PDB file of C-alpha atoms in Angstrom:
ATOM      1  CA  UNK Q   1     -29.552  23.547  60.827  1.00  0.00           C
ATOM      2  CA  UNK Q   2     -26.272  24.709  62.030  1.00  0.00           C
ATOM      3  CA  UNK Q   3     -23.693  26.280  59.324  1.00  0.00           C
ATOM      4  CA  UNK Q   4     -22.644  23.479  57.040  1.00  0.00           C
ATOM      5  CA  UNK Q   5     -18.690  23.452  56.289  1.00  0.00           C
ATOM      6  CA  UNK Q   6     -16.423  21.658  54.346  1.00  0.00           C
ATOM      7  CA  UNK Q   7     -15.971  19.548  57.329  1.00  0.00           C
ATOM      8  CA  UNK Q   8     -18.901  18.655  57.848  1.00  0.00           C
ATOM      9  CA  UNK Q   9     -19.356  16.543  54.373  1.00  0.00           C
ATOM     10  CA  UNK Q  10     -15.880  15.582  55.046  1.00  0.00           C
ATOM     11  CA  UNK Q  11     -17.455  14.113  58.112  1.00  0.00           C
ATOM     12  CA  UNK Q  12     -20.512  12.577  56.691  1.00  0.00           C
ATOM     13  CA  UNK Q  13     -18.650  10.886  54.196  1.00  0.00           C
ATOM     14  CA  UNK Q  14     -16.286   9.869  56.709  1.00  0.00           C
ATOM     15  CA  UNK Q  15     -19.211   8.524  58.429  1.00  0.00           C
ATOM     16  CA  UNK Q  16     -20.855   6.792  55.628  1.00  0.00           C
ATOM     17  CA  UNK Q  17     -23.654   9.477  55.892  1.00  0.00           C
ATOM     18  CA  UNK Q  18     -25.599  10.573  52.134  1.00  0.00           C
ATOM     19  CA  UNK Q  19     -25.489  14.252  52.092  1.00  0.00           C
ATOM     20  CA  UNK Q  20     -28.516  16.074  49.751  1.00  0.00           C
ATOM     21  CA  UNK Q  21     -27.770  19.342  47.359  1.00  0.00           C
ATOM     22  CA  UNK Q  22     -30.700  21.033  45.246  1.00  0.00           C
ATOM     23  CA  UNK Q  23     -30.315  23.959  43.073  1.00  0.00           C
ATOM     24  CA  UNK Q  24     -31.956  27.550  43.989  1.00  0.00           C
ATOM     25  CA  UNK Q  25     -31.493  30.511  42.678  1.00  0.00           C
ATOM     26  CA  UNK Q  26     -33.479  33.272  45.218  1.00  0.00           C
ATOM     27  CA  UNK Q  27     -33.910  33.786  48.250  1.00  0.00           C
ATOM     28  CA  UNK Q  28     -37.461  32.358  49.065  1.00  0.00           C
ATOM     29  CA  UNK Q  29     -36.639  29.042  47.677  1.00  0.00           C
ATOM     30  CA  UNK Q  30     -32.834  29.450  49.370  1.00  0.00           C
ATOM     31  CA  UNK Q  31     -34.749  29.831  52.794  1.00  0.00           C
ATOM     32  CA  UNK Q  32     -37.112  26.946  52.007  1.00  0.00           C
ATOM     33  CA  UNK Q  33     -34.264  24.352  50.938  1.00  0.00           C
ATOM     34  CA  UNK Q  34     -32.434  25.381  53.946  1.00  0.00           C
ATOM     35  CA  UNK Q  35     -35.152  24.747  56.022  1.00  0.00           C
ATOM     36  CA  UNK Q  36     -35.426  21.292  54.930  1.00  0.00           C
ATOM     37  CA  UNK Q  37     -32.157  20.065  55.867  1.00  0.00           C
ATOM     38  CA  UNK Q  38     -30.545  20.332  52.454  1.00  0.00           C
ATOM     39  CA  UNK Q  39     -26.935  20.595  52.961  1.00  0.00           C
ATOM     40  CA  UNK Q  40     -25.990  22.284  50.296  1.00  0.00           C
ATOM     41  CA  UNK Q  41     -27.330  24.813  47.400  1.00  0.00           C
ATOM     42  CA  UNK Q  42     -26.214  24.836  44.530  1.00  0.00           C
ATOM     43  CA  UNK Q  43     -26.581  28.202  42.266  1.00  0.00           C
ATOM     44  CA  UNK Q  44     -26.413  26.266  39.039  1.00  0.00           C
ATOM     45  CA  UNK Q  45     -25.661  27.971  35.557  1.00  0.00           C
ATOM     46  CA  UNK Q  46     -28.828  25.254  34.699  1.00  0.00           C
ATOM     47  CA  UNK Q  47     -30.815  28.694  35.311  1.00  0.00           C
ATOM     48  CA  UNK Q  48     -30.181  29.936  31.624  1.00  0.00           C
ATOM     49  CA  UNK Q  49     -32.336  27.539  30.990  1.00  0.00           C
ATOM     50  CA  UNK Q  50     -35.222  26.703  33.269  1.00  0.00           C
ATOM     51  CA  UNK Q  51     -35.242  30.347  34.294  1.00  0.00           C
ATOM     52  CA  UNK Q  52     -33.942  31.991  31.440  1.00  0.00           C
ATOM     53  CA  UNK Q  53     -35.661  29.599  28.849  1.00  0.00           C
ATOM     54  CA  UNK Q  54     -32.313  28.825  27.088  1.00  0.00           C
ATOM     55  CA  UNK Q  55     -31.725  25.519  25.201  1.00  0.00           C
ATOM     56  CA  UNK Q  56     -28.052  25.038  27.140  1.00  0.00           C
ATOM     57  CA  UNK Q  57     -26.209  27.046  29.974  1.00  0.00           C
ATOM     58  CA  UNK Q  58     -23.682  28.576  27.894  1.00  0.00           C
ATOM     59  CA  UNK Q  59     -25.436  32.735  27.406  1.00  0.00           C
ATOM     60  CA  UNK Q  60     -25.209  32.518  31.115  1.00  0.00           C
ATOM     61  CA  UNK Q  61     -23.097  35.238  32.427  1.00  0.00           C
ATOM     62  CA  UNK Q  62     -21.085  35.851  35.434  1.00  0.00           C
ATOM     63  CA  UNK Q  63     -22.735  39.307  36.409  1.00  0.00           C
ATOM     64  CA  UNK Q  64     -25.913  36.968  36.384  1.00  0.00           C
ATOM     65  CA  UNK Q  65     -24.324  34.143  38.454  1.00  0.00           C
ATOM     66  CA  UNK Q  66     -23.342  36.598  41.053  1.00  0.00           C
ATOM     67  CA  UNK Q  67     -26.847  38.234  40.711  1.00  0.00           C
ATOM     68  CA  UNK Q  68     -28.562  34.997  41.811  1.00  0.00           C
ATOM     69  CA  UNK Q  69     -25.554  33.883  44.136  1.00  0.00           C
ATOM     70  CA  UNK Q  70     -26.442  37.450  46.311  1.00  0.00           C
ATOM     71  CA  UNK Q  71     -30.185  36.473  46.205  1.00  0.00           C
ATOM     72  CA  UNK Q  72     -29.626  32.835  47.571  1.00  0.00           C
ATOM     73  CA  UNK Q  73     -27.562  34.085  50.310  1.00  0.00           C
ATOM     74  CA  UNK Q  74     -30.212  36.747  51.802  1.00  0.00           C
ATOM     75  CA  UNK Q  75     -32.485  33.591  51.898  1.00  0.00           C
ATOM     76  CA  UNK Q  76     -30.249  30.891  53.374  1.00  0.00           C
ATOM     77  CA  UNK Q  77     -30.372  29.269  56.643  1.00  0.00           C
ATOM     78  CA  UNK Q  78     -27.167  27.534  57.122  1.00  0.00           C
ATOM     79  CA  UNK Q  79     -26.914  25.172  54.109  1.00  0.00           C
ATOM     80  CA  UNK Q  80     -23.575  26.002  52.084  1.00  0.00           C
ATOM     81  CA  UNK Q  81     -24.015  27.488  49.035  1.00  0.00           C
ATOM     82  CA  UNK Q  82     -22.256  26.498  45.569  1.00  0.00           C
ATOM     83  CA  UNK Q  83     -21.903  28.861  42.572  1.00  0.00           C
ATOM     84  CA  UNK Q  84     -21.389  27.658  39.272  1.00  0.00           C
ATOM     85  CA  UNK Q  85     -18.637  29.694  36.884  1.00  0.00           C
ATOM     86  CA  UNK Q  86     -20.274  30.144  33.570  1.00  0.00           C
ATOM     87  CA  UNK Q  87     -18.779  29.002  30.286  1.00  0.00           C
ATOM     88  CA  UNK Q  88     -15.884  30.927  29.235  1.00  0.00           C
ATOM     89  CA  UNK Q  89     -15.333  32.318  32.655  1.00  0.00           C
ATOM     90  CA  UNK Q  90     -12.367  30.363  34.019  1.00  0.00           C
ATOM     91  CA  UNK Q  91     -10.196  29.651  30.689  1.00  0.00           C
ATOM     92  CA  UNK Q  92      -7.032  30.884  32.448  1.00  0.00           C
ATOM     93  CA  UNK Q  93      -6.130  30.943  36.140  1.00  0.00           C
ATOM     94  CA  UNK Q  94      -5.943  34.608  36.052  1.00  0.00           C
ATOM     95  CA  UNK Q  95      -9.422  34.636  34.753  1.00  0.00           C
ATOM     96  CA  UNK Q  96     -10.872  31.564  37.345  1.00  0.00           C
ATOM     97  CA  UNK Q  97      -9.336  33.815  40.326  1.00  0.00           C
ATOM     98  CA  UNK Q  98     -11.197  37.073  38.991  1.00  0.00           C
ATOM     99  CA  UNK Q  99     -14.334  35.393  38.484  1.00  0.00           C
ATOM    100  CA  UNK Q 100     -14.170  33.120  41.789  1.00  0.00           C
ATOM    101  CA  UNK Q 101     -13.313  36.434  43.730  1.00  0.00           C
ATOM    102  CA  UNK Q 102     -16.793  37.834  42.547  1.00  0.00           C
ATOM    103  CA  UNK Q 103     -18.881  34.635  43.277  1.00  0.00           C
ATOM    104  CA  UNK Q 104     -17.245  34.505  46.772  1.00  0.00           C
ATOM    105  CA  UNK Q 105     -17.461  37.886  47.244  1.00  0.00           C
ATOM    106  CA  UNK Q 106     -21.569  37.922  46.245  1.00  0.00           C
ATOM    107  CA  UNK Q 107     -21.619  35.343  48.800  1.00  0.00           C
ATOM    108  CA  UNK Q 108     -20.682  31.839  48.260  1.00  0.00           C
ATOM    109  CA  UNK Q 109     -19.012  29.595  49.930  1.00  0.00           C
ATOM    110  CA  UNK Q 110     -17.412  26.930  47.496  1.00  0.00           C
ATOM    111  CA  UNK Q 111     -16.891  27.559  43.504  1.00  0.00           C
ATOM    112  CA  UNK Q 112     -18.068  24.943  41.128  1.00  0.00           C
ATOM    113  CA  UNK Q 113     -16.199  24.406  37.476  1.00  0.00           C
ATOM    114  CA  UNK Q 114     -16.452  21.971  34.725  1.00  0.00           C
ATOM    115  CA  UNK Q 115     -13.478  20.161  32.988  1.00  0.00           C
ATOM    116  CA  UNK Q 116     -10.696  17.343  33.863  1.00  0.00           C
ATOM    117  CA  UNK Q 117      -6.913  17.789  34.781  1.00  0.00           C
ATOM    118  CA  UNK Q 118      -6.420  21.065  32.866  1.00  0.00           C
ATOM    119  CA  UNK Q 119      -7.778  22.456  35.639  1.00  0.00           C
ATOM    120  CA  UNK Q 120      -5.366  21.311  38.382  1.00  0.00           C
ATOM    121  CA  UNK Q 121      -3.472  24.714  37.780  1.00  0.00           C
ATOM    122  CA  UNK Q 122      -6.344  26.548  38.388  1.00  0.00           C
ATOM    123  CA  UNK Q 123      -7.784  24.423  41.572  1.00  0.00           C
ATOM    124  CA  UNK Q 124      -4.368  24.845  42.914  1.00  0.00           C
ATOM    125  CA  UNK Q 125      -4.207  28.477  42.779  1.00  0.00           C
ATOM    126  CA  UNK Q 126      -8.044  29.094  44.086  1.00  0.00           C
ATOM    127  CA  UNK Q 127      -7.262  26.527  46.767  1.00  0.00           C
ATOM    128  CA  UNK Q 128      -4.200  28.218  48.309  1.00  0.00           C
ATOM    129  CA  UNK Q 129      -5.860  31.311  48.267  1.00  0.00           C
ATOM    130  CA  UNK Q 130      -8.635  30.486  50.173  1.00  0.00           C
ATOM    131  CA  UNK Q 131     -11.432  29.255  47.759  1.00  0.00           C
ATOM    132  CA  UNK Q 132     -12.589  25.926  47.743  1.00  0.00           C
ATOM    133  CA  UNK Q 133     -13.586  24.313  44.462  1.00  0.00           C
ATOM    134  CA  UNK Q 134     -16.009  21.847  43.342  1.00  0.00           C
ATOM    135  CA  UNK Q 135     -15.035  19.705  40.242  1.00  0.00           C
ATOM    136  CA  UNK Q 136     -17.745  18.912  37.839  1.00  0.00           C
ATOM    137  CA  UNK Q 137     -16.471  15.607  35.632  1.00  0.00           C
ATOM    138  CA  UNK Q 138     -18.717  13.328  33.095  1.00  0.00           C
ATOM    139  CA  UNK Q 139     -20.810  15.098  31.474  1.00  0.00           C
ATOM    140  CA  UNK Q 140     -20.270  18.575  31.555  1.00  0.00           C
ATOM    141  CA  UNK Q 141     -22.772  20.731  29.983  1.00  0.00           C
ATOM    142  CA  UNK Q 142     -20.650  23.745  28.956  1.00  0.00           C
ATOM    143  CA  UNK Q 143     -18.662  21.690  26.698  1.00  0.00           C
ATOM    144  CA  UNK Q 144     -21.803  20.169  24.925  1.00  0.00           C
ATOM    145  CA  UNK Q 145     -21.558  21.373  21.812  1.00  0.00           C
ATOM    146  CA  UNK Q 146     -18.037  19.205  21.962  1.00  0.00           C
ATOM    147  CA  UNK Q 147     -20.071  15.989  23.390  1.00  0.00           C
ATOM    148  CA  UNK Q 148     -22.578  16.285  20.701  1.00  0.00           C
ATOM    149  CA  UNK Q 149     -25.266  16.205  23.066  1.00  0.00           C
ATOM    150  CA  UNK Q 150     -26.383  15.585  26.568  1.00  0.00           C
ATOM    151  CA  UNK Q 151     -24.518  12.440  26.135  1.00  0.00           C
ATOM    152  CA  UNK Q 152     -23.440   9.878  29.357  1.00  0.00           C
ATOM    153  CA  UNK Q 153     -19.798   9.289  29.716  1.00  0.00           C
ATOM    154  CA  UNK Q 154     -17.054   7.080  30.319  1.00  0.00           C
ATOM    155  CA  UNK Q 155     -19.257   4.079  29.091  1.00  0.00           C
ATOM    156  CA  UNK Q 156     -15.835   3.132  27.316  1.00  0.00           C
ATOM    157  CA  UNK Q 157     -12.500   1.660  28.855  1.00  0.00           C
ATOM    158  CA  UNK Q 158     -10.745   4.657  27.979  1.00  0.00           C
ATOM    159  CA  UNK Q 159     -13.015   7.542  28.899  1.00  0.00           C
ATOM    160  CA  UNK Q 160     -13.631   5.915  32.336  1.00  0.00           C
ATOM    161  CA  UNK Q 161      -9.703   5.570  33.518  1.00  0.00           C
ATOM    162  CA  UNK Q 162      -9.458   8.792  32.127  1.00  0.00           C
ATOM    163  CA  UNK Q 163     -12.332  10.140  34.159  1.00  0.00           C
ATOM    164  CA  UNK Q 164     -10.490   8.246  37.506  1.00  0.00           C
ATOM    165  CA  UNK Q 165      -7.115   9.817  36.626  1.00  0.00           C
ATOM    166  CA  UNK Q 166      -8.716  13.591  36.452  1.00  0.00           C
ATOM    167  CA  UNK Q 167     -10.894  12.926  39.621  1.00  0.00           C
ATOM    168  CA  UNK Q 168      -7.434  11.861  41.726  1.00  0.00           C
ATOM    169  CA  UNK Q 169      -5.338  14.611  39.567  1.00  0.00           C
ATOM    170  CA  UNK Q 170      -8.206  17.365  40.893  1.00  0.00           C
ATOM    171  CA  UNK Q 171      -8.245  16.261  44.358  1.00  0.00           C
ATOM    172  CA  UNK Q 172      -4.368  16.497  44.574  1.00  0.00           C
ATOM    173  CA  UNK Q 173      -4.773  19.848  43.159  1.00  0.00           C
ATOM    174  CA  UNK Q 174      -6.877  21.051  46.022  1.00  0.00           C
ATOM    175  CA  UNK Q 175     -10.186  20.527  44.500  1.00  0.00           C
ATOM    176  CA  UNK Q 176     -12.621  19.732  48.481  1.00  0.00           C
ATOM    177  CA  UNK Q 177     -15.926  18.252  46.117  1.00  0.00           C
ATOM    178  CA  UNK Q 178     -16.443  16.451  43.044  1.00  0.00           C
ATOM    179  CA  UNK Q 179     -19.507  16.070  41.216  1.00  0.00           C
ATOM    180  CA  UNK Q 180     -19.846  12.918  39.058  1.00  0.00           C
ATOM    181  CA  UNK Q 181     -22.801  14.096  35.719  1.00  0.00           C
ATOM    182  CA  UNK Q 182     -24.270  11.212  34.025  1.00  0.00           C
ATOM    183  CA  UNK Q 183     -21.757   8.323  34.258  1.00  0.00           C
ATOM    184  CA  UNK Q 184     -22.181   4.473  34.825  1.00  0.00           C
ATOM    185  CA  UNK Q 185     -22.661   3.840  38.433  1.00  0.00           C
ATOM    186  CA  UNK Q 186     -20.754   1.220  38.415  1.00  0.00           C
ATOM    187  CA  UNK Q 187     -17.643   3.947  37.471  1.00  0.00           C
ATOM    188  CA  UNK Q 188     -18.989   6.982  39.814  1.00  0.00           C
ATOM    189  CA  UNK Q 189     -18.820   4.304  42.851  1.00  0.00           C
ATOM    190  CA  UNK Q 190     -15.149   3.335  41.505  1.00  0.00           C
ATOM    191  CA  UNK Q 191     -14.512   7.347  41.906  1.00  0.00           C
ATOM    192  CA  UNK Q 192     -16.207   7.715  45.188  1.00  0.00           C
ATOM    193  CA  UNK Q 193     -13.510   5.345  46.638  1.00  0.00           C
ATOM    194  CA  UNK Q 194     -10.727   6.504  44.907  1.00  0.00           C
ATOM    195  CA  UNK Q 195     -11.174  10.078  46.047  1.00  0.00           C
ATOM    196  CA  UNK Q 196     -10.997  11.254  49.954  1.00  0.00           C
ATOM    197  CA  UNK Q 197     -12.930  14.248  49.120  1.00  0.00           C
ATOM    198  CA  UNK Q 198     -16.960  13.717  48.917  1.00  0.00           C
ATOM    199  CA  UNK Q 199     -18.561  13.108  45.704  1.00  0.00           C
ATOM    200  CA  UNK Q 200     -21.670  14.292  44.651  1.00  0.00           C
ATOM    201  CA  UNK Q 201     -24.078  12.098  41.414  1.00  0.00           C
ATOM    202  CA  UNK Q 202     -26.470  13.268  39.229  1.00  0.00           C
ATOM    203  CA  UNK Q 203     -27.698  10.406  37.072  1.00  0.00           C
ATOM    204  CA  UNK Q 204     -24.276   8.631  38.742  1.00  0.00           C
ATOM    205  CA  UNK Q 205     -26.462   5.858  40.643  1.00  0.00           C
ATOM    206  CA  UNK Q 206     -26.827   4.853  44.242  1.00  0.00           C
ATOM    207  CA  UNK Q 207     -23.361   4.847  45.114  1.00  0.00           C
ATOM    208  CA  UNK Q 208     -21.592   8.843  45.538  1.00  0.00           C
ATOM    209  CA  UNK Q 209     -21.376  10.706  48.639  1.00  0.00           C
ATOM    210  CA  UNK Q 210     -24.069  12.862  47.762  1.00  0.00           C
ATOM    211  CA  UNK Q 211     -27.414  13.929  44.974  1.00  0.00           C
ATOM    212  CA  UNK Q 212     -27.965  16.708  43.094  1.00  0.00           C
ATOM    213  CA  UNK Q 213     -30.969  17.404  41.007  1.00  0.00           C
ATOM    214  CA  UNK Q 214     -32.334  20.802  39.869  1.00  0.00           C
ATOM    215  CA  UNK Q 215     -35.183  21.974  41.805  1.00  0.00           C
ATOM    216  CA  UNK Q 216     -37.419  22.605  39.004  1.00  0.00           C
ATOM    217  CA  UNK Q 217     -36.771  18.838  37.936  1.00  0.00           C
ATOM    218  CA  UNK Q 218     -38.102  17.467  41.765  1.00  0.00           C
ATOM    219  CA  UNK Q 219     -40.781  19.912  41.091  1.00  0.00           C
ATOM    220  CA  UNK Q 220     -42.298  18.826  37.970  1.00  0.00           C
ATOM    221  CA  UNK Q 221     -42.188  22.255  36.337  1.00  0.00           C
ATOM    222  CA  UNK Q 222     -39.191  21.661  33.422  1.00  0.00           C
ATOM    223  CA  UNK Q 223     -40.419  21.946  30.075  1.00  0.00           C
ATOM    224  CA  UNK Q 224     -39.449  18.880  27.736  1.00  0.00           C
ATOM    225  CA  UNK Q 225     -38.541  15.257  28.450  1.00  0.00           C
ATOM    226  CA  UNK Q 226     -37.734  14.323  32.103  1.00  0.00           C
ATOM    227  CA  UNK Q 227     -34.060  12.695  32.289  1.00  0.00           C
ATOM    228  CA  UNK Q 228     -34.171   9.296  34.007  1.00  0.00           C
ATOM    229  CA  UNK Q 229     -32.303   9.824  37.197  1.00  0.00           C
ATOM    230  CA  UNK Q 230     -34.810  12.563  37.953  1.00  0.00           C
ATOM    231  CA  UNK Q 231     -37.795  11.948  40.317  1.00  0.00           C
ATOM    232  CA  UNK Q 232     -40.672  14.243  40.556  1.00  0.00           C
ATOM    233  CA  UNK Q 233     -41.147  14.607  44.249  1.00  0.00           C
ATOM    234  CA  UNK Q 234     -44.215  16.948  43.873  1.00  0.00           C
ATOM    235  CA  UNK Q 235     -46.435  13.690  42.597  1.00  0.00           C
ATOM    236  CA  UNK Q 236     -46.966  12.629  46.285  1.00  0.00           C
ATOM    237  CA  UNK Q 237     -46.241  16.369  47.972  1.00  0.00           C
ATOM    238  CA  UNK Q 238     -48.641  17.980  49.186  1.00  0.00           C
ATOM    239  CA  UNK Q 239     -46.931  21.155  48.388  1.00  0.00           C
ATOM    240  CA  UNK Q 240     -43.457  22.352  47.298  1.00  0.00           C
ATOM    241  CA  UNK Q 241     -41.731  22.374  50.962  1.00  0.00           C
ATOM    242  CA  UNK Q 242     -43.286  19.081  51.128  1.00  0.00           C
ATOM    243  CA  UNK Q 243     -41.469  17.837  48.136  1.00  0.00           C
ATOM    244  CA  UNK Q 244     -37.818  19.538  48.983  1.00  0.00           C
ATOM    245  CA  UNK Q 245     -38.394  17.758  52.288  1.00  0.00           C
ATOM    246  CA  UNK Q 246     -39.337  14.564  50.697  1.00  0.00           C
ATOM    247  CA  UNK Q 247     -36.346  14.772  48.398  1.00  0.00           C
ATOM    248  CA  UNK Q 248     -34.194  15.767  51.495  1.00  0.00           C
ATOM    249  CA  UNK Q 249     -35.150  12.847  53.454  1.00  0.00           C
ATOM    250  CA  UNK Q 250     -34.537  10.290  50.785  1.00  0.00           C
ATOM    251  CA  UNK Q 251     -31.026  11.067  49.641  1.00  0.00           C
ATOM    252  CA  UNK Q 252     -30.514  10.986  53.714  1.00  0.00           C
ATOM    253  CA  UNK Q 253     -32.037   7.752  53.779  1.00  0.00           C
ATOM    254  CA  UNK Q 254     -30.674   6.475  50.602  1.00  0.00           C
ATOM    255  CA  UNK Q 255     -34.563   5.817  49.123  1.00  0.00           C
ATOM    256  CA  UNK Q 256     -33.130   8.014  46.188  1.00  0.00           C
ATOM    257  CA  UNK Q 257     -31.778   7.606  43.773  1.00  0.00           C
ATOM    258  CA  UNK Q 258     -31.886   3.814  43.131  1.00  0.00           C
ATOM    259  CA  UNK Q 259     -30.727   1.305  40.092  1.00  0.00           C
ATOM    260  CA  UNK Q 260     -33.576   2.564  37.696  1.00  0.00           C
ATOM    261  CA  UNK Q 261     -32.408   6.065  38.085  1.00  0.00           C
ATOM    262  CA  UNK Q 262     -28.732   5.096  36.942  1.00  0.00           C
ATOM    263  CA  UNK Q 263     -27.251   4.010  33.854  1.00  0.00           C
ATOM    264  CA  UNK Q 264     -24.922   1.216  33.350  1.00  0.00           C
TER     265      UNK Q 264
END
């Protein structure tokens, strides 16, 4: 696969073409998610807790994000790769900059934070110096202690115009992706076309730019109760690059996710 850039999601959405992201966090999975055509790997904070065995991502730290950032990079084959800021690590710009700079630095190629338009300061500042963000809306996990749980938003007139008026506020500031976290998809499909930039679901139905799950979810391995827009591709794999490929070739197709794995 050749290098994936911004401009080349730009392009698939463009194109009306479903992009695939799955998380890794080392280098041997890196290489083999790569490998399978997945455009983009995301070095999720999720690994405080299916690697860590945490019950949420917040002890995740940034000297640990950049550990696994480094790790993914020696392993990857062309896919980008997107770092998750931890909690607490981008409260001021100052702060987002600093902790951006070491993500970047440890080798990734797009930033990922959590929160709505109090972030446009922020965006606008790693933007013009060279950083391109991801905006994570709906359900945010950092902030779930404030939810009250793993909770789905914007189910309410209110919530979802205010999630529409952060997504267009983020993308003015400079944010390049958006990822929609366990929203109607009815509303993420509203977002998808009221944003230029390419929007990635998880548990946002059929209709973003893009899928994310966490590899140990497609797997089969997470302790606990499996969420409903996950699908374990291992059932029918004959072994794990079998089910990254499987997974790959679906959100391609648009097999996955469909209406069961959505919420309304």
């Amino acid at each position: 696969m050749k290098n994936v850039t911004l401009h080349t999601l730009s392009t698939l959405k463009r194109d009306g073409k479903k992009f695939a992201v799955l998380t890794a966090y080392d280098a041997c999975f890196a290489q083999l998610v790569s490998e399978a055509g997945v455009e983009v790997i995301l070095v999720g904070d999720s690994l405080g807790m299916v690697l860590q065995g945490h019950d949420s991502t917040l002890p995740v730290t940034l000297d640990e994000m950049v550990y696994h950032t480094r790790s993914v990079a020696n392993g990857n084959k062309g896919s980008m790769i997107m770092s998750d800021l931890p909690f607490m690590t981008y409260g001021t710009p100052a702060q987002a900059m600093a902790s951006a700079a070491a993500l970047m630095q440890a080798g990734a190629h797009i930033i990922k934070i959590e929160g709505g338009a109090w972030l446009a300061e922020s965006i606008s500042l790693l933007a013009d110096r060279g950083v391109p963000v991801c905006a994570h809306l709906g359900l945010t996990p950092q902030a779930v202690n404030r939810l009250g749980g793993y909770r789905v938003q914007g189910r309410d007139r209110d919530s979802a115009k205010q999630m529409i008026e952060d997504a267009v506020r983020l993308e003015q500031a400079g944010a390049s992706l958006l990822l929609l976290e366990c929203v109607p998809s009815l509303l993420a499909g509203e977002i998808s076309r009221a944003v230029d930039i390419p929007v990635i679901g998880i548990g946002a139905g059929p209709d973003t730019d893009a899928q994310v799950l966490v590899m140990h979810d497609i797997l089969g391995i997470s302790p606990g109760r499996t969420p409903r827009f996950v699908k374990n591709y291992m059932a029918e794999a004959d072994d794990i690059r079998g089910a990254i490929q499987a997974y790959a070739d679906e959100v391609h197709s648009g097999a996955f996710p469909t209406a069961k794995h959505g919420f309304e």
